[in-house]
Short mmCIF file of C-alpha atoms in Angstrom, two decimals:
data_model
loop_
_atom_site.label_atom_id
_atom_site.label_comp_id
_atom_site.label_asym_id
_atom_site.label_seq_id
_atom_site.Cartn_x
_atom_site.Cartn_y
_atom_site.Cartn_z
CA MET A 1 34.15 -25.05 89.96
CA VAL A 2 31.82 -21.82 89.75
CA GLY A 3 34.84 -19.88 88.79
CA SER A 4 35.82 -22.56 86.34
CA SER A 5 32.39 -22.45 84.56
CA GLU A 6 32.42 -18.43 84.55
CA TYR A 7 35.70 -18.60 82.95
CA GLN A 8 34.49 -21.03 80.28
CA VAL A 9 31.28 -18.78 79.75
CA ALA A 10 33.73 -15.58 79.55
CA LEU A 11 35.93 -17.64 76.96
CA MET A 12 32.79 -18.64 74.90
CA ILE A 13 31.67 -14.91 75.05
CA ALA A 14 35.15 -13.79 73.96
CA ILE A 15 35.44 -16.25 71.01
CA GLY A 16 31.81 -15.23 70.00
CA THR A 17 32.92 -11.58 70.03
CA VAL A 18 35.98 -12.12 68.07
CA GLY A 19 34.10 -14.18 65.54
CA MET A 20 31.57 -11.50 65.05
CA PHE A 21 34.22 -8.97 64.64
CA LEU A 22 35.85 -10.92 62.08
CA LEU A 23 32.66 -11.40 60.11
CA ALA A 24 32.11 -7.66 60.51
CA VAL A 25 35.78 -7.03 58.91
CA ALA A 26 34.94 -9.59 56.11
CA ILE A 27 31.73 -7.66 55.14
CA ILE A 28 33.72 -4.42 55.11
CA LEU A 29 36.36 -6.07 52.92
CA PHE A 30 33.46 -7.30 50.60
CA MET A 31 32.32 -3.92 50.44
CA VAL A 32 35.61 -2.46 49.44
CA PHE A 33 36.13 -5.24 46.82
CA TYR A 34 32.74 -4.56 45.46
CA GLN A 35 33.53 -1.03 45.08
CA LYS A 36 36.98 -1.78 43.32
CA LYS A 37 35.18 -4.44 40.91
CA MET A 38 32.54 -1.74 40.06
CA LEU A 39 35.15 0.88 39.23
CA GLN A 40 36.89 -1.85 36.88
CA GLU A 41 33.55 -2.50 35.23
CA GLN A 42 32.79 1.13 34.78
CA TYR A 43 36.36 1.93 33.45
CA LYS A 44 36.00 -1.28 31.02
CA ARG A 45 32.69 0.25 29.84
CA GLN A 46 34.37 3.51 29.28
CA GLN A 47 37.10 2.04 27.40
CA MET A 48 34.68 0.34 25.22
CA GLU A 49 32.62 3.27 24.66
CA LEU A 50 35.80 5.23 23.68
CA GLU A 51 36.79 2.55 21.30
CA HIS A 52 33.45 2.57 19.64
CA GLN A 53 33.49 6.30 19.28
CA HIS A 54 37.06 6.02 17.90
CA LYS A 55 35.72 3.52 15.40
CA MET A 56 32.74 5.72 14.44
CA MET A 57 35.06 8.72 13.98
CA GLU A 58 37.48 6.66 11.78
CA ALA A 59 34.62 5.38 9.62
CA ALA A 60 33.17 9.05 9.33
CA LEU A 61 36.51 10.40 8.26
CA GLU A 62 37.05 7.63 5.97
CA SER A 63 33.79 8.05 4.37
CA GLN A 64 34.59 11.90 4.20
CA GLU A 65 37.84 11.03 2.42
CA GLN A 66 36.21 8.65 -0.05
CA GLU A 67 33.66 11.36 -1.08
CA ARG A 68 36.38 13.88 -1.47
CA ARG A 69 38.23 11.41 -3.51
CA ARG A 70 35.20 10.82 -5.84
CA LEU A 71 34.48 14.41 -6.21
CA ALA A 72 38.23 15.12 -6.90
CA GLY A 73 38.28 12.54 -9.40
CA GLU A 74 34.96 13.98 -10.95
CA LEU A 75 36.17 17.39 -11.12
CA HIS A 76 39.49 16.61 -12.59
CA ASP A 77 38.24 14.04 -15.12
CA SER A 78 34.80 15.25 -15.99
CA ILE A 79 34.51 18.88 -15.48
CA GLY A 80 38.13 19.71 -15.94
CA ALA A 81 38.21 17.78 -19.15
CA MET A 82 34.99 19.50 -20.36
CA LEU A 83 36.59 22.97 -19.60
CA SER A 84 39.65 22.10 -21.24
CA THR A 85 37.59 20.98 -24.59
CA ILE A 86 35.58 24.22 -24.38
CA ARG A 87 39.00 26.08 -24.45
CA VAL A 88 40.30 24.37 -27.32
CA GLY A 89 36.70 25.20 -29.01
CA ILE A 90 37.06 28.97 -28.15
CA THR A 91 40.71 28.93 -29.27
CA THR A 92 39.53 27.56 -32.64
CA LEU A 93 36.73 29.97 -32.92
CA ALA A 94 39.06 32.93 -32.01
CA ARG A 95 41.47 31.76 -34.87
CA GLN A 96 38.70 31.85 -37.13
CA ALA A 97 36.97 34.92 -36.14
CA SER A 98 37.73 38.24 -37.66
CA ASP A 99 38.07 40.10 -34.32
CA PRO A 100 39.41 37.60 -31.80
CA GLN A 101 39.49 40.30 -28.99
CA PRO A 102 35.83 39.28 -27.33
CA PHE A 103 37.13 35.57 -27.25
CA GLU A 104 40.16 36.57 -25.14
CA GLN A 105 38.14 37.68 -22.24
CA SER A 106 36.29 34.50 -22.39
CA LYS A 107 39.38 32.49 -22.60
CA GLU A 108 41.02 34.19 -19.48
CA MET A 109 37.82 33.68 -17.52
CA LEU A 110 37.97 29.95 -18.67
CA ASP A 111 41.77 29.62 -17.77
CA ASP A 112 40.78 30.92 -14.16
CA THR A 113 37.90 28.39 -13.86
CA ILE A 114 40.28 25.63 -15.03
CA SER A 115 42.89 26.60 -12.49
CA SER A 116 40.10 26.79 -9.78
CA VAL A 117 38.87 23.44 -10.60
CA ARG A 118 42.23 22.00 -10.49
CA ARG A 119 43.10 23.79 -7.15
CA ILE A 120 39.84 22.45 -5.76
CA SER A 121 40.48 19.08 -7.00
CA ARG A 122 43.93 19.08 -5.50
CA ASP A 123 42.64 20.38 -2.32
CA LEU A 124 40.13 17.62 -2.02
CA MET A 125 42.51 14.76 -2.84
CA PRO A 126 46.23 15.66 -3.05
CA SER A 127 47.83 13.28 -5.74
CA THR A 128 51.45 14.15 -4.46
CA LEU A 129 50.70 12.61 -1.14
CA GLU A 130 49.69 9.51 -2.78
CA LYS A 131 52.58 9.55 -5.13
CA PHE A 132 55.51 10.93 -3.43
CA GLY A 133 54.53 10.80 0.43
CA PHE A 134 53.83 13.20 3.20
CA VAL A 135 56.90 15.61 3.12
CA GLN A 136 56.62 16.09 -0.57
CA ALA A 137 52.98 16.80 -0.32
CA VAL A 138 53.47 19.25 2.63
CA LYS A 139 56.37 21.22 0.54
CA GLU A 140 53.85 21.33 -2.48
CA LEU A 141 50.97 22.48 -0.23
CA CYS A 142 53.42 25.34 1.19
CA GLU A 143 54.26 26.14 -2.61
CA ARG A 144 50.70 26.48 -3.86
CA PHE A 145 49.63 28.59 -0.68
CA HIS A 146 52.47 30.71 -1.26
CA ALA A 147 51.61 31.19 -4.95
CA THR A 148 47.79 32.20 -4.02
CA SER A 149 48.72 34.29 -1.03
CA LEU A 150 52.06 35.75 -1.94
CA LEU A 151 53.04 35.40 1.65
CA PRO A 152 56.48 33.68 2.38
CA ILE A 153 55.72 30.14 3.59
CA HIS A 154 58.98 28.40 4.47
CA CYS A 155 58.87 24.61 4.52
CA VAL A 156 61.85 23.03 6.81
CA GLU A 157 62.64 19.30 6.81
CA ASP A 158 64.86 18.01 9.57
CA GLY A 159 66.20 14.58 10.37
CA GLU A 160 65.11 11.24 9.00
CA ILE A 161 61.51 11.04 8.41
CA LYS A 162 60.28 7.41 8.26
CA ASP A 163 57.52 6.23 5.75
CA PHE A 164 54.06 5.66 7.07
CA GLU A 165 50.84 3.81 6.52
CA LYS A 166 48.86 5.61 3.77
CA GLY A 167 45.61 6.32 6.01
CA ARG A 168 47.60 7.69 8.73
CA GLU A 169 49.66 9.91 6.26
CA LEU A 170 46.36 11.48 4.77
CA LEU A 171 45.06 12.18 8.37
CA LEU A 172 48.39 13.90 9.20
CA PHE A 173 48.38 15.92 5.78
CA ARG A 174 44.68 16.97 6.60
CA VAL A 175 45.81 18.37 10.03
CA VAL A 176 48.75 20.27 8.36
CA GLN A 177 46.36 21.62 5.79
CA GLU A 178 43.97 22.82 8.33
CA LEU A 179 46.62 24.38 10.16
CA LEU A 180 48.02 26.37 7.31
CA ASN A 181 44.56 27.33 6.22
CA ASN A 182 43.84 28.77 9.46
CA ALA A 183 47.06 30.70 9.49
CA LEU A 184 46.50 32.21 6.13
CA LYS A 185 42.81 33.23 6.85
CA HIS A 186 43.10 34.34 10.58
CA SER A 187 46.60 35.22 11.65
CA ARG A 188 47.32 38.16 9.59
CA ALA A 189 50.67 36.96 9.47
CA THR A 190 53.58 38.08 7.37
CA GLU A 191 55.47 35.08 7.46
CA ILE A 192 54.59 31.32 7.98
CA THR A 193 56.99 28.43 8.75
CA VAL A 194 56.28 24.92 8.51
CA SER A 195 58.78 22.34 9.89
CA VAL A 196 58.85 18.73 9.85
CA GLN A 197 61.24 16.88 12.07
CA GLY A 198 62.15 13.38 12.11
CA GLY A 199 63.60 11.42 15.00
CA GLU A 200 62.17 9.24 17.59
CA GLN A 201 58.85 11.08 17.06
CA LEU A 202 57.34 12.91 13.95
CA ILE A 203 57.01 16.54 14.99
CA VAL A 204 55.29 18.92 12.66
CA SER A 205 54.75 22.62 13.69
CA VAL A 206 53.23 25.58 12.08
CA GLU A 207 54.48 28.88 13.14
CA ASP A 208 53.39 32.23 12.36
CA ASP A 209 53.92 36.06 13.37
CA GLY A 210 50.60 37.05 13.15
CA ILE A 211 48.13 38.09 15.99
CA GLY A 212 47.96 34.64 17.80
CA PHE A 213 44.61 32.97 18.98
CA ASN A 214 43.25 31.53 22.05
CA PRO A 215 42.18 27.87 21.28
CA GLU A 216 39.82 27.64 24.48
CA ALA A 217 37.94 30.74 23.39
CA ILE A 218 37.45 29.13 19.81
CA ARG A 219 36.36 25.87 21.43
CA ASN A 220 33.76 27.53 23.79
CA SER A 221 32.47 29.72 21.02
CA LYS A 222 28.90 29.54 20.20
CA GLU A 223 29.03 31.08 16.81
CA ASN A 224 27.99 28.69 14.05
CA GLY A 225 30.85 27.01 12.42
CA LYS A 226 33.61 28.48 14.61
CA GLY A 227 35.66 26.02 16.26
CA LEU A 228 34.73 23.32 13.75
CA GLY A 229 37.90 23.13 12.08
CA LEU A 230 39.72 22.87 15.37
CA PHE A 231 37.28 20.08 16.37
CA ASN A 232 38.16 18.25 13.36
CA MET A 233 41.84 18.73 13.78
CA GLU A 234 41.52 17.32 17.47
CA ASN A 235 39.46 14.39 16.26
CA ARG A 236 42.29 13.48 13.83
CA THR A 237 44.97 13.96 16.31
CA ARG A 238 43.22 11.60 18.60
CA LEU A 239 42.94 8.98 15.87
CA LEU A 240 46.56 9.23 15.27
CA HIS A 241 47.28 8.90 19.02
CA ALA A 242 49.23 12.20 18.67
CA SER A 243 49.23 15.27 20.74
CA LEU A 244 48.45 18.98 19.42
CA ASP A 245 50.06 21.64 21.42
CA PHE A 246 49.22 25.32 21.20
CA ASP A 247 52.10 27.60 22.42
CA THR A 248 50.07 30.06 24.52
CA GLN A 249 53.13 31.64 26.17
CA ARG A 250 54.15 33.59 22.84
CA THR A 251 53.77 37.24 22.93
CA LYS A 252 53.52 37.45 19.05
CA GLY A 253 52.18 34.93 16.75
CA SER A 254 51.19 31.34 17.23
CA LYS A 255 52.84 28.01 17.25
CA ILE A 256 51.06 24.77 16.82
CA THR A 257 52.91 21.48 17.19
CA LEU A 258 51.59 18.25 16.45
CA THR A 259 53.69 15.35 17.87
CA VAL A 260 53.03 11.72 16.46
CA PRO A 261 54.72 8.68 17.91
CA TYR A 262 56.20 6.64 15.16
CA GLU A 263 54.58 3.38 15.99
CA GLN A 264 51.13 5.07 15.57
CA VAL A 265 51.71 5.95 11.86
CA MET B 1 22.89 -13.00 83.99
CA SER B 2 19.81 -12.15 86.01
CA LEU B 3 16.20 -12.47 84.83
CA GLU B 4 15.57 -8.81 84.56
CA THR B 5 18.50 -8.53 82.16
CA PHE B 6 17.23 -11.37 80.06
CA LEU B 7 13.83 -10.06 79.95
CA ILE B 8 15.16 -6.58 78.74
CA ILE B 9 16.88 -8.00 75.99
CA ALA B 10 13.94 -10.43 75.21
CA HIS B 11 11.49 -7.67 75.14
CA GLY B 12 13.99 -5.41 73.15
CA GLN B 13 14.16 -8.24 70.36
CA THR B 14 10.33 -8.38 70.56
CA LEU B 15 9.88 -4.62 70.09
CA PHE B 16 12.48 -4.71 67.10
CA SER B 17 10.45 -7.24 65.47
CA LEU B 18 7.27 -5.27 65.92
CA LEU B 19 9.15 -2.17 64.62
CA GLY B 20 10.35 -3.91 61.62
CA PHE B 21 6.93 -5.50 60.79
CA LEU B 22 5.24 -1.82 61.11
CA LEU B 23 7.70 -0.37 58.82
CA THR B 24 6.94 -2.82 56.09
CA LEU B 25 3.28 -2.28 56.36
CA ARG B 26 3.27 0.43 53.66
CA ALA B 27 5.42 -1.41 51.21
CA LYS B 28 4.24 -1.61 47.51
CA PRO B 29 3.48 -4.88 45.96
CA SER B 30 6.74 -4.29 43.74
CA GLN B 31 8.63 -4.16 46.91
CA SER B 32 8.43 -7.99 47.46
CA VAL B 33 11.73 -8.19 49.48
CA VAL B 34 10.47 -5.75 52.04
CA ARG B 35 7.14 -7.51 52.21
CA ILE B 36 8.63 -10.87 52.85
CA MET B 37 10.84 -9.46 55.49
CA GLY B 38 7.66 -7.90 57.05
CA LEU B 39 6.27 -11.51 57.25
CA LEU B 40 9.41 -12.64 58.90
CA PHE B 41 9.32 -9.86 61.34
CA LEU B 42 5.64 -10.70 62.15
CA PHE B 43 6.24 -14.46 62.73
CA SER B 44 9.42 -13.53 64.90
CA PHE B 45 7.22 -11.13 66.97
CA LEU B 46 4.55 -13.78 67.45
CA ALA B 47 6.97 -16.40 68.34
CA GLN B 48 8.72 -14.08 70.96
CA ILE B 49 5.29 -13.32 72.24
CA GLY B 50 4.42 -16.90 72.55
CA SER B 51 7.77 -18.06 74.17
CA LEU B 52 7.53 -15.13 76.61
CA ALA B 53 3.93 -16.02 77.50
CA LEU B 54 4.48 -19.81 77.70
CA GLY B 55 7.60 -19.10 79.89
CA LYS B 56 5.40 -17.24 82.53
CA PRO B 57 5.21 -19.22 85.97
CA GLY B 58 1.80 -20.83 86.21
CA PHE B 59 1.05 -20.73 82.52
CA ASP B 60 1.98 -24.44 81.88
CA ILE B 61 -0.05 -25.01 78.47
CA ALA B 62 3.39 -26.02 76.61
CA ASN B 63 6.90 -25.71 76.64
CA PRO B 64 8.28 -22.28 75.39
CA ASN B 65 10.53 -23.97 73.07
CA TYR B 66 7.75 -24.84 70.77
CA SER B 67 7.36 -21.18 69.87
CA ALA B 68 10.93 -21.05 68.79
CA SER B 69 10.85 -24.32 67.06
CA LEU B 70 7.82 -23.41 65.00
CA TYR B 71 9.34 -20.20 63.97
CA GLY B 72 12.46 -22.01 63.08
CA ILE B 73 10.38 -24.20 60.74
CA LEU B 74 8.92 -21.29 59.02
CA GLU B 75 12.01 -19.02 58.83
CA VAL B 76 13.73 -21.24 55.97
CA PRO B 77 10.92 -21.27 53.48
CA LEU B 78 10.40 -17.59 54.08
CA LEU B 79 14.20 -16.90 53.64
CA SER B 80 14.00 -19.06 50.29
CA TRP B 81 11.26 -16.81 49.16
CA LEU B 82 13.31 -13.70 50.00
CA TYR B 83 16.39 -14.60 48.32
CA PHE B 84 14.57 -15.85 45.19
CA SER B 85 12.89 -12.60 44.86
CA ALA B 86 16.16 -10.55 45.65
CA VAL B 87 18.05 -12.51 42.95
CA GLY B 88 15.13 -12.38 40.59
CA GLN B 89 16.16 -15.16 38.34
CA LYS B 90 13.55 -17.88 37.67
CA ASN B 91 16.11 -20.63 37.13
CA TYR B 92 16.95 -20.51 40.76
CA GLY B 93 13.24 -21.17 41.67
CA ARG B 94 13.43 -24.97 41.66
CA VAL B 95 16.60 -24.94 43.95
CA PHE B 96 15.06 -22.54 46.36
CA ALA B 97 11.83 -24.43 46.69
CA SER B 98 13.71 -27.80 46.91
CA ILE B 99 15.71 -26.37 49.80
CA ALA B 100 12.63 -25.14 51.67
CA VAL B 101 10.66 -28.14 51.29
CA ALA B 102 13.49 -30.52 52.27
CA PHE B 103 14.07 -28.35 55.39
CA VAL B 104 10.51 -28.04 56.34
CA LEU B 105 10.05 -31.79 56.21
CA PHE B 106 13.35 -32.49 58.28
CA ALA B 107 12.58 -29.77 61.00
CA THR B 108 9.03 -31.11 61.26
CA TYR B 109 10.37 -34.67 61.60
CA ASN B 110 12.97 -33.34 64.46
CA LEU B 111 10.34 -31.47 66.34
CA VAL B 112 7.66 -34.29 66.40
CA PHE B 113 10.03 -37.31 66.81
CA ILE B 114 13.72 -36.45 67.78
CA GLN B 115 14.04 -33.29 69.88
CA LYS B 116 10.54 -32.80 70.57
CA GLU B 117 10.18 -30.06 73.24
CA SER B 118 13.77 -29.38 74.16
CA ILE B 119 15.64 -26.90 71.92
CA ASN B 120 15.49 -27.99 68.63
CA SER B 121 19.07 -27.44 67.98
CA TYR B 122 19.53 -29.82 65.02
CA SER B 123 16.96 -27.79 63.07
CA LEU B 124 18.32 -24.64 64.16
CA ILE B 125 21.83 -25.74 63.03
CA VAL B 126 20.78 -26.85 59.77
CA GLY B 127 18.60 -23.66 59.20
CA SER B 128 21.58 -21.38 60.03
CA ILE B 129 23.92 -23.40 57.63
CA ILE B 130 21.31 -22.89 54.91
CA THR B 131 20.80 -19.09 55.80
CA ILE B 132 24.68 -18.73 55.80
CA LEU B 133 24.88 -20.35 52.27
CA TYR B 134 21.87 -18.23 51.11
CA SER B 135 23.87 -15.09 52.40
CA LEU B 136 27.19 -16.33 50.67
CA PHE B 137 25.55 -16.98 47.58
CA TYR B 138 23.93 -13.69 47.45
CA PHE B 139 27.27 -12.10 48.11
CA TYR B 140 28.70 -14.01 45.34
CA TRP B 141 25.49 -12.75 43.13
CA LEU B 142 26.30 -9.20 44.01
CA LEU B 143 29.79 -9.33 42.70
CA ARG B 144 28.78 -11.19 39.47
CA GLU B 145 25.88 -8.87 38.64
CA LEU B 146 27.05 -5.50 40.14
CA PRO B 147 23.63 -4.25 40.61
CA THR B 148 24.31 -0.90 42.11
CA LEU B 149 27.11 1.77 42.16
CA HIS B 150 26.82 2.51 46.01
CA LEU B 151 26.52 -0.81 47.84
CA HIS B 152 26.05 0.89 51.03
CA LYS B 153 22.62 2.50 49.78
CA PHE B 154 21.65 -1.18 48.46
CA PRO B 155 18.68 -2.43 50.92
CA MET B 156 19.38 -6.02 50.34
CA PHE B 157 23.06 -5.77 51.30
CA TRP B 158 22.21 -4.67 54.74
CA ILE B 159 19.36 -7.51 55.09
CA ASN B 160 21.78 -9.97 53.76
CA SER B 161 24.37 -8.86 56.21
CA GLY B 162 22.06 -9.06 59.17
CA TRP B 163 21.14 -12.42 58.22
CA ILE B 164 24.62 -13.67 57.92
CA ILE B 165 25.89 -12.08 61.17
CA PHE B 166 22.77 -13.63 62.95
CA SER B 167 23.03 -17.00 61.42
CA SER B 168 26.74 -17.24 61.97
CA GLY B 169 26.24 -16.44 65.71
CA ASN B 170 23.44 -18.75 65.84
CA LEU B 171 25.43 -21.47 64.40
CA PHE B 172 28.05 -21.18 66.90
CA LEU B 173 25.49 -21.16 69.70
CA PHE B 174 23.48 -24.12 68.45
CA ALA B 175 26.26 -26.18 67.66
CA PHE B 176 27.55 -25.93 71.39
CA THR B 177 24.21 -26.03 72.93
CA SER B 178 24.75 -29.35 74.94
CA TYR B 179 28.20 -27.85 76.09
CA LEU B 180 26.65 -24.58 76.89
CA VAL B 181 23.78 -26.14 78.94
CA ASN B 182 26.35 -28.09 80.85
CA VAL B 183 28.60 -25.15 81.57
CA LEU B 184 25.80 -22.80 82.41
CA ASN B 185 24.25 -25.48 85.02
CA ASN B 186 20.98 -25.67 82.90
CA ASN B 187 20.75 -21.69 83.36
CA LEU B 188 19.54 -20.91 79.73
CA LEU B 189 19.20 -17.24 80.57
CA TYR B 190 22.65 -16.57 78.88
CA TYR B 191 21.80 -18.93 76.09
CA TRP B 192 18.66 -17.13 75.05
CA SER B 193 20.00 -13.62 75.82
CA MET B 194 22.80 -14.38 73.45
CA PHE B 195 20.36 -15.46 70.84
CA ASN B 196 18.14 -12.26 71.38
CA PHE B 197 21.19 -10.05 71.26
CA LEU B 198 22.20 -11.46 67.95
CA ALA B 199 18.58 -11.02 66.64
CA ILE B 200 18.52 -7.32 67.85
CA ILE B 201 21.84 -6.57 65.78
CA LYS B 202 20.12 -8.32 62.87
CA SER B 203 17.02 -6.69 63.27
CA SER B 204 18.65 -3.33 63.40
CA MET B 205 20.58 -3.93 60.13
CA ILE B 206 17.39 -5.21 58.31
CA VAL B 207 15.44 -2.15 59.55
CA TYR B 208 18.19 0.08 58.41
CA GLY B 209 17.91 -1.59 54.95
CA ILE B 210 14.12 -1.31 54.95
CA TRP B 211 14.36 2.35 55.71
CA LEU B 212 17.06 2.71 52.89
CA ASP B 213 14.24 1.14 50.54
CA ARG B 214 11.70 3.57 51.58
CA GLN B 215 14.09 6.42 50.94
CA ASN B 216 15.16 5.03 47.63
CA THR B 217 11.35 4.64 46.66
CA LYS B 218 10.61 8.16 47.71
CA SER B 219 13.34 9.64 45.83
CA HIS B 220 12.42 7.80 42.60
CA SER B 221 8.76 8.96 42.92
#
């Protein structure tokens, strides 16, 4: 009997201990589950924040493009038209004057001004992009840059390049424009090649034989304005869900490749 | 189980309650959870002293079980207040208050008319069930609100865990009171030793939670 009651007590203690152990395990599992849920919530919050930043960036760039469009329009329609009228006036005066020579210099300066206004207007809002698409706009960009810098700029098109949504097209064009600008301003290159490849993805690359550059050094630079162009390009790339790769293994020059999945454009 | 072993465990439980109360003495008014736990520790300490004193041979004023029964009546209202403060949402106030009032009425009736001077296992069972429900509700509230990044540094998590372990063990103990009394041949030393042992585990976890609260308060100030 004593043995039996001792056995029962021991059994009760054993059941109690197992119960306590299971409870402790349940509490530990709760902690693990809580941590997991917390991480999920944090991730969700981060995603929402990223999305919000994305939207803010899109809005800022859209507002920038609208302003550029407006300025381009004003320059072309208002100032450009006025300058052309002034030129006509000067031409008429030159014809009527006994000595037209003084007017020639003014006409030349006016012609230069009109060209500059047109160039600025085109840079601000490329009408070729809207009328003929991305590839044609890039080709025209290469031709214009070649005309101003006298540097050989080759534009190579390869594969089937699909049409894309206008907003995305403009973002792409701005990136290429910035890449070409940088190559001309900073690379000291003797030759630049822009290639546009179709296929499963759209691949645009700008290659030069200049002095090359270190994108990390530019990002980390504390100089005023330095790195802003790169920052803007990377923002646009992010909005396109594309990738911008800098070929840092090259011994001479640089090659920057923009890869855009087609479903994103 | 010898009397000496039982007394060691019982005194250990008493000291833990005193330690817990002393730790809460310097709590600020904003630390309402800690202050309420201080009250619970104080009443637990007083109940233990009362039980031990009343249980001394020759000191036959009243049955020692009265001490534990009175503490049992006070425990649930204080816990209702504790959890209401922890959750901090006024819309739960009525629920906690109703449960506390209903329990006090039931436990008092049980003490006066039903189980009287014997172990008030009915009140203790209901009290344990209420505490377990409060604990589970609090765990659910934690998952819903996600109030902190590091749960192991959150004081109320440890306090809540201490209470659920204590109450679960007690529920098991009190539900089998009649059986245990028969099996143990009316030797209640085992019975109360188990109770005190669970109380020590609970007090350790709660004391750790209170210590964490002090650390957090120091680092913020």
